[in-house]
Coordinates of N, CA, C and O in Angstrom, one line a residue:
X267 N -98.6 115.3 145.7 CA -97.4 114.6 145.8 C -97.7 113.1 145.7 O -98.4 112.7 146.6
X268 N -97.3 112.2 144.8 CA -97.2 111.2 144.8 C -96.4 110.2 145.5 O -95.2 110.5 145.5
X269 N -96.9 108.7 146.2 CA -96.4 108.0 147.2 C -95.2 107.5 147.3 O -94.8 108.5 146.8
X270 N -94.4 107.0 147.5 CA -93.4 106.4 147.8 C -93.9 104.9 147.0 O -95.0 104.4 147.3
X271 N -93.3 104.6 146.4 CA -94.0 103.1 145.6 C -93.6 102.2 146.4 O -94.0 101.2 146.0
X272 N -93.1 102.0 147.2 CA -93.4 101.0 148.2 C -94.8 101.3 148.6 O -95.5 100.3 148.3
X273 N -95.4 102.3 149.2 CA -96.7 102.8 149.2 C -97.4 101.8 148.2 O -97.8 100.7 148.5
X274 N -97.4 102.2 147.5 CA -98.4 102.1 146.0 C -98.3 100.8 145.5 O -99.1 100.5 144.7
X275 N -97.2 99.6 145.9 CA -97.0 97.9 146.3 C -98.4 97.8 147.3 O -99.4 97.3 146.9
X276 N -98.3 98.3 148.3 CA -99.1 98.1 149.3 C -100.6 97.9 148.7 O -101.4 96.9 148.8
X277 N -100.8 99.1 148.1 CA -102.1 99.0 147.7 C -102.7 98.3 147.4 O -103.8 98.2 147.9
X278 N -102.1 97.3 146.0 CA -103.0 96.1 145.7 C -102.2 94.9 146.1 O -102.1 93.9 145.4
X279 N -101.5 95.1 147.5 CA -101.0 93.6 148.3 C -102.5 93.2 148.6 O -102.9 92.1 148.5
X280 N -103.3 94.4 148.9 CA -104.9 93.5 149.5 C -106.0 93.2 148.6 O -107.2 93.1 149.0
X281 N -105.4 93.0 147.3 CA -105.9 92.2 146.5 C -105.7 90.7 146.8 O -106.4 89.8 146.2
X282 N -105.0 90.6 147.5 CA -104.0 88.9 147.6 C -105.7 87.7 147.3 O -106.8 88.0 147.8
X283 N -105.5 86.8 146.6 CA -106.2 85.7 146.6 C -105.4 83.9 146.9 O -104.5 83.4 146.2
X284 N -106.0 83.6 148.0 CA -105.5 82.5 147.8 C -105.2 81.7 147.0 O -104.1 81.2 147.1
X285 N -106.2 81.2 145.7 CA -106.1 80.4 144.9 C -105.3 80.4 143.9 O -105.7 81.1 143.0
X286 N -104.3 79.9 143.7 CA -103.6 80.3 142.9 C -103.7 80.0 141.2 O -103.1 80.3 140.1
X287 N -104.9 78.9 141.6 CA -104.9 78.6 139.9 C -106.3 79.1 139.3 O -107.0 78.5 138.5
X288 N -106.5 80.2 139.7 CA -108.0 80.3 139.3 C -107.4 81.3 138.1 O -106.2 81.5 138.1
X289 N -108.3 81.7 137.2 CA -108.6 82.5 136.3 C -108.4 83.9 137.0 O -109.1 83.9 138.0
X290 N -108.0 84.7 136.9 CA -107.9 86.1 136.5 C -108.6 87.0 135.6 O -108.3 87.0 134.4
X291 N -109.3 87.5 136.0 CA -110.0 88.3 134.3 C -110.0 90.1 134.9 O -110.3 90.4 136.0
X292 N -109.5 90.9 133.9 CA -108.8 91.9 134.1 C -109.6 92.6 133.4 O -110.3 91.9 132.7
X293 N -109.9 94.2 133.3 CA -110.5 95.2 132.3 C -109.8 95.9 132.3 O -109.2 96.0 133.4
X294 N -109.4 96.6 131.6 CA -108.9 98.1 131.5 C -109.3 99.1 130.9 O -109.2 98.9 129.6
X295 N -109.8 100.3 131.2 CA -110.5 101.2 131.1 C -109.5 102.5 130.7 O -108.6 103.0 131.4
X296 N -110.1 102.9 129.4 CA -110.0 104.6 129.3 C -111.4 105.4 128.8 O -112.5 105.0 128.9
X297 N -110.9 106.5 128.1 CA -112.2 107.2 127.9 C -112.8 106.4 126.7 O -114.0 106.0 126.8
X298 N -111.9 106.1 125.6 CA -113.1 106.2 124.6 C -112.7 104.4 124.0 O -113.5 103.9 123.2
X299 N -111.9 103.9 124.3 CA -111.4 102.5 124.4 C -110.8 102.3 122.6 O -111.3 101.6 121.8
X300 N -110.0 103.1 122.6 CA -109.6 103.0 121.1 C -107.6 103.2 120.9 O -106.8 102.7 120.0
X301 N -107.1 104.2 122.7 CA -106.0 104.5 122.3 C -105.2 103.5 123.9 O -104.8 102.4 123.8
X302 N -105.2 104.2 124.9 CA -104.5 103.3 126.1 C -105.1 102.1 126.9 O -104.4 101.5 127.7
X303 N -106.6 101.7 126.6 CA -106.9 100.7 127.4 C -106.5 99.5 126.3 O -105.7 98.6 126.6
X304 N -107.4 99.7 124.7 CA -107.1 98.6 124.0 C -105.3 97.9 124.0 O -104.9 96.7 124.0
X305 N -104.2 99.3 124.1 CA -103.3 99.1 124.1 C -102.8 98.1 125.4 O -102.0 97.2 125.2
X306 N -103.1 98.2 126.3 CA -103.2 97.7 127.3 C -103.7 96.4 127.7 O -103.3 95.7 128.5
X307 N -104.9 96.2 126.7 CA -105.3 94.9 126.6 C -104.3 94.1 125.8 O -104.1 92.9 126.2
X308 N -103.6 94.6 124.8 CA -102.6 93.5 123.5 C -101.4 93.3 124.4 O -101.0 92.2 124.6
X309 N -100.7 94.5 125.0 CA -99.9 94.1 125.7 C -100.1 93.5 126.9 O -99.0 93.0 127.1
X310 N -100.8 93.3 127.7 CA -101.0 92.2 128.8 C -101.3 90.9 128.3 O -101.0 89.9 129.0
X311 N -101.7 90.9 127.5 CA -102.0 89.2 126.9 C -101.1 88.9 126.0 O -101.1 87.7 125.5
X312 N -100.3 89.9 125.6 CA -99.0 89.2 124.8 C -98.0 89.1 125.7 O -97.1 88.5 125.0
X313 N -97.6 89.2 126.6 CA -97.0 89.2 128.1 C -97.3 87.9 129.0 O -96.6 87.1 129.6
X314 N -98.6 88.1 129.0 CA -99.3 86.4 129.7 C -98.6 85.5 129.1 O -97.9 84.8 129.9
X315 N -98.5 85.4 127.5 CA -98.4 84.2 126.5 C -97.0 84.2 126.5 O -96.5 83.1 126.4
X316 N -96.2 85.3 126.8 CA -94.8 85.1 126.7 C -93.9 84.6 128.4 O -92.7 84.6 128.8
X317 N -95.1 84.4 128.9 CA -94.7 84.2 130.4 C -95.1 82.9 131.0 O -94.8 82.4 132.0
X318 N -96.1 82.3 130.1 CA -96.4 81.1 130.3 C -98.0 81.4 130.6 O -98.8 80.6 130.2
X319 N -98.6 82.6 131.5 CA -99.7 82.6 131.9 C -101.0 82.5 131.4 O -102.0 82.3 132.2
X320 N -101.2 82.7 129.7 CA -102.5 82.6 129.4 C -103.5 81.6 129.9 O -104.5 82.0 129.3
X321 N -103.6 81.0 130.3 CA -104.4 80.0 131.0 C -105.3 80.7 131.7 O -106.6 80.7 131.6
X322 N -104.3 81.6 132.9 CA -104.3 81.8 134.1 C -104.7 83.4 134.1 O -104.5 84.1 135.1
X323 N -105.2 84.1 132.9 CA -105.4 85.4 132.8 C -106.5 85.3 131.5 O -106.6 84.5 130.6
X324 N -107.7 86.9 132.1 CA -108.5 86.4 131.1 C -108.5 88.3 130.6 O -108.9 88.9 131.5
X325 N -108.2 89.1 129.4 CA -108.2 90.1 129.5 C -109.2 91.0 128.7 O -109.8 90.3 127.9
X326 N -109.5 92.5 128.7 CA -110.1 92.6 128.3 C -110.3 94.5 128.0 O -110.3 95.0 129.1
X327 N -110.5 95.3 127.2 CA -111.1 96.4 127.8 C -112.0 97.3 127.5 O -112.9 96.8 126.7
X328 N -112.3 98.6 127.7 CA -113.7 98.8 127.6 C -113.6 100.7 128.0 O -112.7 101.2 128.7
X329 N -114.5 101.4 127.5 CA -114.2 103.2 127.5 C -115.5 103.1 128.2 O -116.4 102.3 128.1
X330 N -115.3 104.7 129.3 CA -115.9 105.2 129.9 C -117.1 106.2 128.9 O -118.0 106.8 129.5
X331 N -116.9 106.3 127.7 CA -117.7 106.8 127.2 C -118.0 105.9 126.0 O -117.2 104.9 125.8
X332 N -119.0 106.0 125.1 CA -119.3 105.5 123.8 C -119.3 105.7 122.5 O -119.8 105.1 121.7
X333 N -118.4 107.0 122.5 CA -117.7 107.7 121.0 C -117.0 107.0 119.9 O -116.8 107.4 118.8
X334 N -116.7 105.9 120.6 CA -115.8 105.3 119.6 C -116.7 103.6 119.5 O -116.0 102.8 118.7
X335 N -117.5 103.0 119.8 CA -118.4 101.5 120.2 C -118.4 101.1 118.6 O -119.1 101.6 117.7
X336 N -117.5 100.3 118.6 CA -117.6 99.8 117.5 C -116.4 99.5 116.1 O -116.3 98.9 115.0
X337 N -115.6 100.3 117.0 CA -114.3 100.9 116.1 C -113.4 100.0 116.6 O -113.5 99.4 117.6
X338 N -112.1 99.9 115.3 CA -110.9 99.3 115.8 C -109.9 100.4 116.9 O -110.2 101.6 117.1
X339 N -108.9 100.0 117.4 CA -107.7 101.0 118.0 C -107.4 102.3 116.8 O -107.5 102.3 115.6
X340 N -107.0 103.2 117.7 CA -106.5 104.1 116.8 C -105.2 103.8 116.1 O -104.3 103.0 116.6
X341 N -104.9 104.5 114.4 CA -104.3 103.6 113.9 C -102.3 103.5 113.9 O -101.4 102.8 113.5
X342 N -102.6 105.0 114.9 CA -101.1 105.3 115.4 C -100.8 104.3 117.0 O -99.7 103.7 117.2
X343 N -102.0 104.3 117.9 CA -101.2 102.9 118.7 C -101.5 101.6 118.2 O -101.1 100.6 118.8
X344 N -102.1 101.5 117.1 CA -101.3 99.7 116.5 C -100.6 100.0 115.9 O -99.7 99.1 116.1
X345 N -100.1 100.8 115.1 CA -98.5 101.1 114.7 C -97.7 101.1 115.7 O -96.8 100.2 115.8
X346 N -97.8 101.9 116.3 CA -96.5 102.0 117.6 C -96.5 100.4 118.6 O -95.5 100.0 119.2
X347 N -97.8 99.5 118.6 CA -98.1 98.8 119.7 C -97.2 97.1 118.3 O -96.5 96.1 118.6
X348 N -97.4 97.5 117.2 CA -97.1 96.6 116.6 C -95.4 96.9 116.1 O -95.2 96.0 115.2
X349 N -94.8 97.3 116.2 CA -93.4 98.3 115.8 C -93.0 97.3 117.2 O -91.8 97.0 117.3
X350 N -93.8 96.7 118.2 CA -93.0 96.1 119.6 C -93.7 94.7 119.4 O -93.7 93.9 120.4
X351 N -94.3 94.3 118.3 CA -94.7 93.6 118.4 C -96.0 92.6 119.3 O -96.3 91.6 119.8
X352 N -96.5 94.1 119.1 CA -98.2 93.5 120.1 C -99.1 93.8 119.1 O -99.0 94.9 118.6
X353 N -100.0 93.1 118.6 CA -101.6 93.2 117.4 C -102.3 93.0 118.2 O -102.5 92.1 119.1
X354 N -103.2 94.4 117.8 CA -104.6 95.1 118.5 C -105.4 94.7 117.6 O -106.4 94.2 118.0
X355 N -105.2 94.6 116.1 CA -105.8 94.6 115.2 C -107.1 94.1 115.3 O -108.1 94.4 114.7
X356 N -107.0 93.1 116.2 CA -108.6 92.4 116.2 C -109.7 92.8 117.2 O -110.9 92.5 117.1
X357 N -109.2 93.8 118.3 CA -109.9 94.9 119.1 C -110.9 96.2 118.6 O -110.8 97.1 117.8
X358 N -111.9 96.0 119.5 CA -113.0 96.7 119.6 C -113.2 97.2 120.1 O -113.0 96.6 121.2
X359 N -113.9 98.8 120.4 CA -114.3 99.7 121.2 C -115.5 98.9 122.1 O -116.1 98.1 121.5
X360 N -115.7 99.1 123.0 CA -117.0 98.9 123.5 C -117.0 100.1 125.0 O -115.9 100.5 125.5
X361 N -117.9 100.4 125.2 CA -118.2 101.1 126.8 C -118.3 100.3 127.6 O -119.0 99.3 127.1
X362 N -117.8 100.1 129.0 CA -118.2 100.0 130.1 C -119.6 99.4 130.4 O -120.5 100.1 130.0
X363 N -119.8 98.5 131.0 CA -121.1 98.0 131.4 C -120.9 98.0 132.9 O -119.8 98.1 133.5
X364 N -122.2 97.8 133.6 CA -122.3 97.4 135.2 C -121.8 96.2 135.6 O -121.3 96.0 136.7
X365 N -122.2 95.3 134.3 CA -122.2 94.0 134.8 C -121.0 93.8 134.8 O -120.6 93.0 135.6
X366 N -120.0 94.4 134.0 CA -118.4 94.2 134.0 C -118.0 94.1 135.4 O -117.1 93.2 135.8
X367 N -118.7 95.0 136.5 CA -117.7 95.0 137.5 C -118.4 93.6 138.4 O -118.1 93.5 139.6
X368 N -119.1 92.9 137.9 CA -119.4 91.2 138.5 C -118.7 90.2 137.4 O -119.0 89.0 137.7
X369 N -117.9 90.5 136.2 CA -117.5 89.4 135.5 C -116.0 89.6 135.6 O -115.2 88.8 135.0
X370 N -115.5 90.6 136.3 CA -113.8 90.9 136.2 C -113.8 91.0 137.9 O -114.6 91.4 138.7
X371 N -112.4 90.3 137.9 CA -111.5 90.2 139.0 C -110.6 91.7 139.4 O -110.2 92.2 140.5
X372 N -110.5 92.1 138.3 CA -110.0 93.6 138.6 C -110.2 94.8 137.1 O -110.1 94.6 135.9
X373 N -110.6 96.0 137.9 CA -111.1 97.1 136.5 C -110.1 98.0 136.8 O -110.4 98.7 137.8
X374 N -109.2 98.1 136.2 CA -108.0 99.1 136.1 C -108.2 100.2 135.3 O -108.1 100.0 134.1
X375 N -108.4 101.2 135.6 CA -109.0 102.5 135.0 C -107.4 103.0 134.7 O -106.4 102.7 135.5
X376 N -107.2 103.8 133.6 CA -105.8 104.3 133.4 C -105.4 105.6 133.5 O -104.3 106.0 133.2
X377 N -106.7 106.5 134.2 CA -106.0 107.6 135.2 C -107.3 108.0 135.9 O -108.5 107.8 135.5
X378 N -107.1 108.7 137.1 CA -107.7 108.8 137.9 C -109.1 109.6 138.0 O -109.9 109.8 138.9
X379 N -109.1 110.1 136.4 CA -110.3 110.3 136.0 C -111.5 109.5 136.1 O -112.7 109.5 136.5
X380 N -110.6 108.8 135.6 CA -111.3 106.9 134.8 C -111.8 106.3 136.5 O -112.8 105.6 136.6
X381 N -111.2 106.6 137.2 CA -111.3 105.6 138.5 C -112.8 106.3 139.5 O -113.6 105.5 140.1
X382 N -112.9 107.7 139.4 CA -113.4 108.4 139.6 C -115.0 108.1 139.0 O -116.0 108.1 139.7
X383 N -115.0 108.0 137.5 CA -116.4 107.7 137.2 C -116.5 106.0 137.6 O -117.4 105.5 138.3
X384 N -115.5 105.2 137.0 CA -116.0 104.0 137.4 C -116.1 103.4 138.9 O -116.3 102.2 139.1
X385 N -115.8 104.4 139.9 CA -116.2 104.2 141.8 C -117.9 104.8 141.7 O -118.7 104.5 142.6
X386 N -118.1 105.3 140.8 CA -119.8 106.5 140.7 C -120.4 105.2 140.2 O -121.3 104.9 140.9
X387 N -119.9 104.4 139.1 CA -120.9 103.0 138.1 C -121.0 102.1 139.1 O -122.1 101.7 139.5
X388 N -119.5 101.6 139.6 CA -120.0 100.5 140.5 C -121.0 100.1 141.2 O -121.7 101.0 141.7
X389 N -121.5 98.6 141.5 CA -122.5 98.9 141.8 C -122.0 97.9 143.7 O -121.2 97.1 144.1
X390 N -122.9 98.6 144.2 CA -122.0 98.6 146.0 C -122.1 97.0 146.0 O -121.2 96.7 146.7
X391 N -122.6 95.8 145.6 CA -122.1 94.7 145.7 C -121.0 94.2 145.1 O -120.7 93.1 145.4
X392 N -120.1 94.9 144.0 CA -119.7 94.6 142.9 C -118.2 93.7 143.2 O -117.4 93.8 144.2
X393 N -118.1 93.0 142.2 CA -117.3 91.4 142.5 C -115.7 91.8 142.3 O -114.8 91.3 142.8
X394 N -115.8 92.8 141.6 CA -114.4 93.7 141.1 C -113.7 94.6 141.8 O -114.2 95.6 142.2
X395 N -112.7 94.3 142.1 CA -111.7 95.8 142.8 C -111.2 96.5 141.9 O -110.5 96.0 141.0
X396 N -111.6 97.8 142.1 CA -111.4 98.8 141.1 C -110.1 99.5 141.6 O -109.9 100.1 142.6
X397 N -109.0 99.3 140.4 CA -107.6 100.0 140.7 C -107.0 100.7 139.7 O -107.3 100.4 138.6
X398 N -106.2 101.9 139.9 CA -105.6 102.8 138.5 C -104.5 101.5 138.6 O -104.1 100.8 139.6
X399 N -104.3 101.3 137.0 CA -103.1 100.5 136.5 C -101.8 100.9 136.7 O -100.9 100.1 136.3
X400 N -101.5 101.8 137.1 CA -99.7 102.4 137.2 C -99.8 102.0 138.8 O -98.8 102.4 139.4
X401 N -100.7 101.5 139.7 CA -100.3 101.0 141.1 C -99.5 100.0 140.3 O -98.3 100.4 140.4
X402 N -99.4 99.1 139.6 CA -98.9 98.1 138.9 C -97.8 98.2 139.0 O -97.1 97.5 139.8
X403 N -97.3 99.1 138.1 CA -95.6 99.6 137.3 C -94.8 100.2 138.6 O -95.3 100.9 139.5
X404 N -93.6 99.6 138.5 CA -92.2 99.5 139.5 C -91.7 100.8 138.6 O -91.8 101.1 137.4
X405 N -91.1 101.5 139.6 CA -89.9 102.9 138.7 C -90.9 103.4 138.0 O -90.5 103.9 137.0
X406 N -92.4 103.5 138.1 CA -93.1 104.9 137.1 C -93.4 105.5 138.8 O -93.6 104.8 139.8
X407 N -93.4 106.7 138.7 CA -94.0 107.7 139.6 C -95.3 108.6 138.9 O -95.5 109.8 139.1
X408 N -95.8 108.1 138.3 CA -96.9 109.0 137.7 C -98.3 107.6 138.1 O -98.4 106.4 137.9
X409 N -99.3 108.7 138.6 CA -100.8 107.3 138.7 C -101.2 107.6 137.1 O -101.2 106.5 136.5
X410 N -101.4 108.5 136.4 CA -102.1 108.4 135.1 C -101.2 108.1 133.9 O -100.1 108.5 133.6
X411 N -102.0 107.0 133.0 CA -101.6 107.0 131.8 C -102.1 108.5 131.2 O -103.2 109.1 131.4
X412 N -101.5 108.7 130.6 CA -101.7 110.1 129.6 C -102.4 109.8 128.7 O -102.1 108.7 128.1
X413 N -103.9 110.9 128.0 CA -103.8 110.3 127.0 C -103.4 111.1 125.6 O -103.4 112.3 125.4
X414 N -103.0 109.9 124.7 CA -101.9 110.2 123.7 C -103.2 110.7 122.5 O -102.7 111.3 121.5
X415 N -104.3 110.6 122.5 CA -105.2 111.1 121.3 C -104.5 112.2 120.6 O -103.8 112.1 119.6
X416 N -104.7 113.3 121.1 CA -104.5 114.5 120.3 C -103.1 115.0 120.2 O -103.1 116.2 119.9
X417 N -102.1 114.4 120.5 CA -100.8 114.8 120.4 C -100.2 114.1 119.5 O -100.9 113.7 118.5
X418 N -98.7 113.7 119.5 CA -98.0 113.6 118.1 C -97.6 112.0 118.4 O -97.3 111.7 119.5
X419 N -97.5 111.2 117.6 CA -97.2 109.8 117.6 C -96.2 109.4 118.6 O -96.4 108.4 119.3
X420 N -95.2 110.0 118.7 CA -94.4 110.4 120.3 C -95.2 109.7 121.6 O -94.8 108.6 122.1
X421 N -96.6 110.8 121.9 CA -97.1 110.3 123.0 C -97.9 109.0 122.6 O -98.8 108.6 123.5
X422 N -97.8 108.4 121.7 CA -98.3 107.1 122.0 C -96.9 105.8 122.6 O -96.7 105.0 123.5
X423 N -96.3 106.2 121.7 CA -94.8 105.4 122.1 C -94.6 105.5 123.7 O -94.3 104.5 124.4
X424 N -94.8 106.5 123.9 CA -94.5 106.8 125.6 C -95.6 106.2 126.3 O -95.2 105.5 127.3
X425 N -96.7 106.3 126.3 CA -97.8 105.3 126.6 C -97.6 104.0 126.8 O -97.8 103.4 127.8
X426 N -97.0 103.2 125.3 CA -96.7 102.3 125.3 C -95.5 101.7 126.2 O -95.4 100.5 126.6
X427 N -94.4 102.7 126.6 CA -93.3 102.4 127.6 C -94.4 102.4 128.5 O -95.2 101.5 128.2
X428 N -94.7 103.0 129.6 CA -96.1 102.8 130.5 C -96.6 101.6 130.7 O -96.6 101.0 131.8
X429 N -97.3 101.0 129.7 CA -98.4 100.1 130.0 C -97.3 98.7 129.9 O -97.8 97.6 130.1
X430 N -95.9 98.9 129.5 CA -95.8 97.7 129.1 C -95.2 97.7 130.7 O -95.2 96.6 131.2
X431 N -94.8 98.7 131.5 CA -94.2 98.8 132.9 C -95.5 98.4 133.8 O -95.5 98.0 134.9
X432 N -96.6 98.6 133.1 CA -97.9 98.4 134.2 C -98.1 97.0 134.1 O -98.4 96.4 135.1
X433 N -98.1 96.1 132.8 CA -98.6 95.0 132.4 C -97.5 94.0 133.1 O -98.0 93.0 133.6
X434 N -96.1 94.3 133.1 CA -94.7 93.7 134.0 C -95.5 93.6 135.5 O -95.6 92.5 136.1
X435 N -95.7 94.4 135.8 CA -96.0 94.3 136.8 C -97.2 94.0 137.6 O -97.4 93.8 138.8
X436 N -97.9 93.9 136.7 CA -99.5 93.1 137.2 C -99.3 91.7 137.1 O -99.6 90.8 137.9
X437 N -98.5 91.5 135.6 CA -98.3 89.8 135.9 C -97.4 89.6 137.2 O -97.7 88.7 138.0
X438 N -96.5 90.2 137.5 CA -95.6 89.7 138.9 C -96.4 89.4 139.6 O -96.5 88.3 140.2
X439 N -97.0 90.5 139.7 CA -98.0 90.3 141.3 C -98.9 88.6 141.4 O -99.0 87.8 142.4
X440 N -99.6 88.7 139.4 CA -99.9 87.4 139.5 C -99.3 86.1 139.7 O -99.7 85.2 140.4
X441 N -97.8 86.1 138.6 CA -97.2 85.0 139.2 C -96.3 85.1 141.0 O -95.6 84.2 141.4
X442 N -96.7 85.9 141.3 CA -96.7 85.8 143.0 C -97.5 85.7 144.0 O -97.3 85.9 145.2
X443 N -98.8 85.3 143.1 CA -100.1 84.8 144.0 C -100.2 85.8 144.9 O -100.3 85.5 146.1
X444 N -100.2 87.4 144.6 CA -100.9 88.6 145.0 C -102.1 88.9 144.3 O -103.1 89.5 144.8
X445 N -102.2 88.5 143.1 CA -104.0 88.2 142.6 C -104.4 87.2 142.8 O -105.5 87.0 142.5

């Protein structure tokens, strides 16, 4: 059963940081970093820029595995991510490193798979709080992004509703000095 999203507010209220003008630097994690994290990356930082925040946000993401290191997005979520006017185009697969969780302020895994291996990688001093992204999103009741790989261009679109409800809501939190 999933929380009452008041619940799931709660959760990263204890992210709160004082500072309000520091940098932010964000990851987002899926498996192979090609379909919902990169998407995830274009829309948060096309969101920052349309909000005023780029300054104040630094983004980024990265797959729990290495199947794809080296590759652009898949070429159905830059269609669909670009059809809304977000370009991935310039995005790269890469894996997960250790050091990520000492150069990011927060590692947002996009379902609880994802959160699962990267609580195993961390490393026990690590500078990062590690959170599923849909704590983020107001009105979604689901913790996992789906992933849209192997189904029909459909599930990328719907992905894309998702992350853009997760990215709304991660900036709130930021421009409310909850990060």
């Amino acid at each position: 059963m999933q929380p009452p999203l008041s619940e799931k507010s709660a959760k990263f209220d204890e992210v709160a940081v004082n500072e309000t003008s520091r940098k932010i630097r964000v990851l987002f994690v899926c498996t192979g970093n090609i379909c919902r994290s990169p998407t995830a990356e274009g829309v948060f930082r096309r969101l920052a820029e349309l909000e005023g925040l780029s300054e104040r946000v630094e983004a980024d993401s990265a797959g729990t595995h290495g199947y794809h290191v080296g590759e652009p997005p898949d070429s159905r979520a830059q269609g669909e991510a670009a059809e809304r006017g977000y370009d991935l185009s310039s995005l790269v697969a890469r894996r997960v490193e250790a050091d990520d969780f000492y150069r990011f302020d927060l590692v947002l895994a996009m379902d609880r798979g994802h959160h699962r291996q990267l609580s195993r990688l961390a490393p026990s001093d690590a500078r990062a709080r590690l959170h599923l992204f849909m704590e983020f999103a107001s009105g979604v009741a689901t913790e996992d992004v789906p992933d849209p790989y192997y189904g029909a261009r459909s599930g990328f679109e719907k992905v894309l509703d998702m992350i853009e409800a997760g990215a709304e809501g991660l900036l709130a939190a930021i421009k409310e000095g909850r990060l």
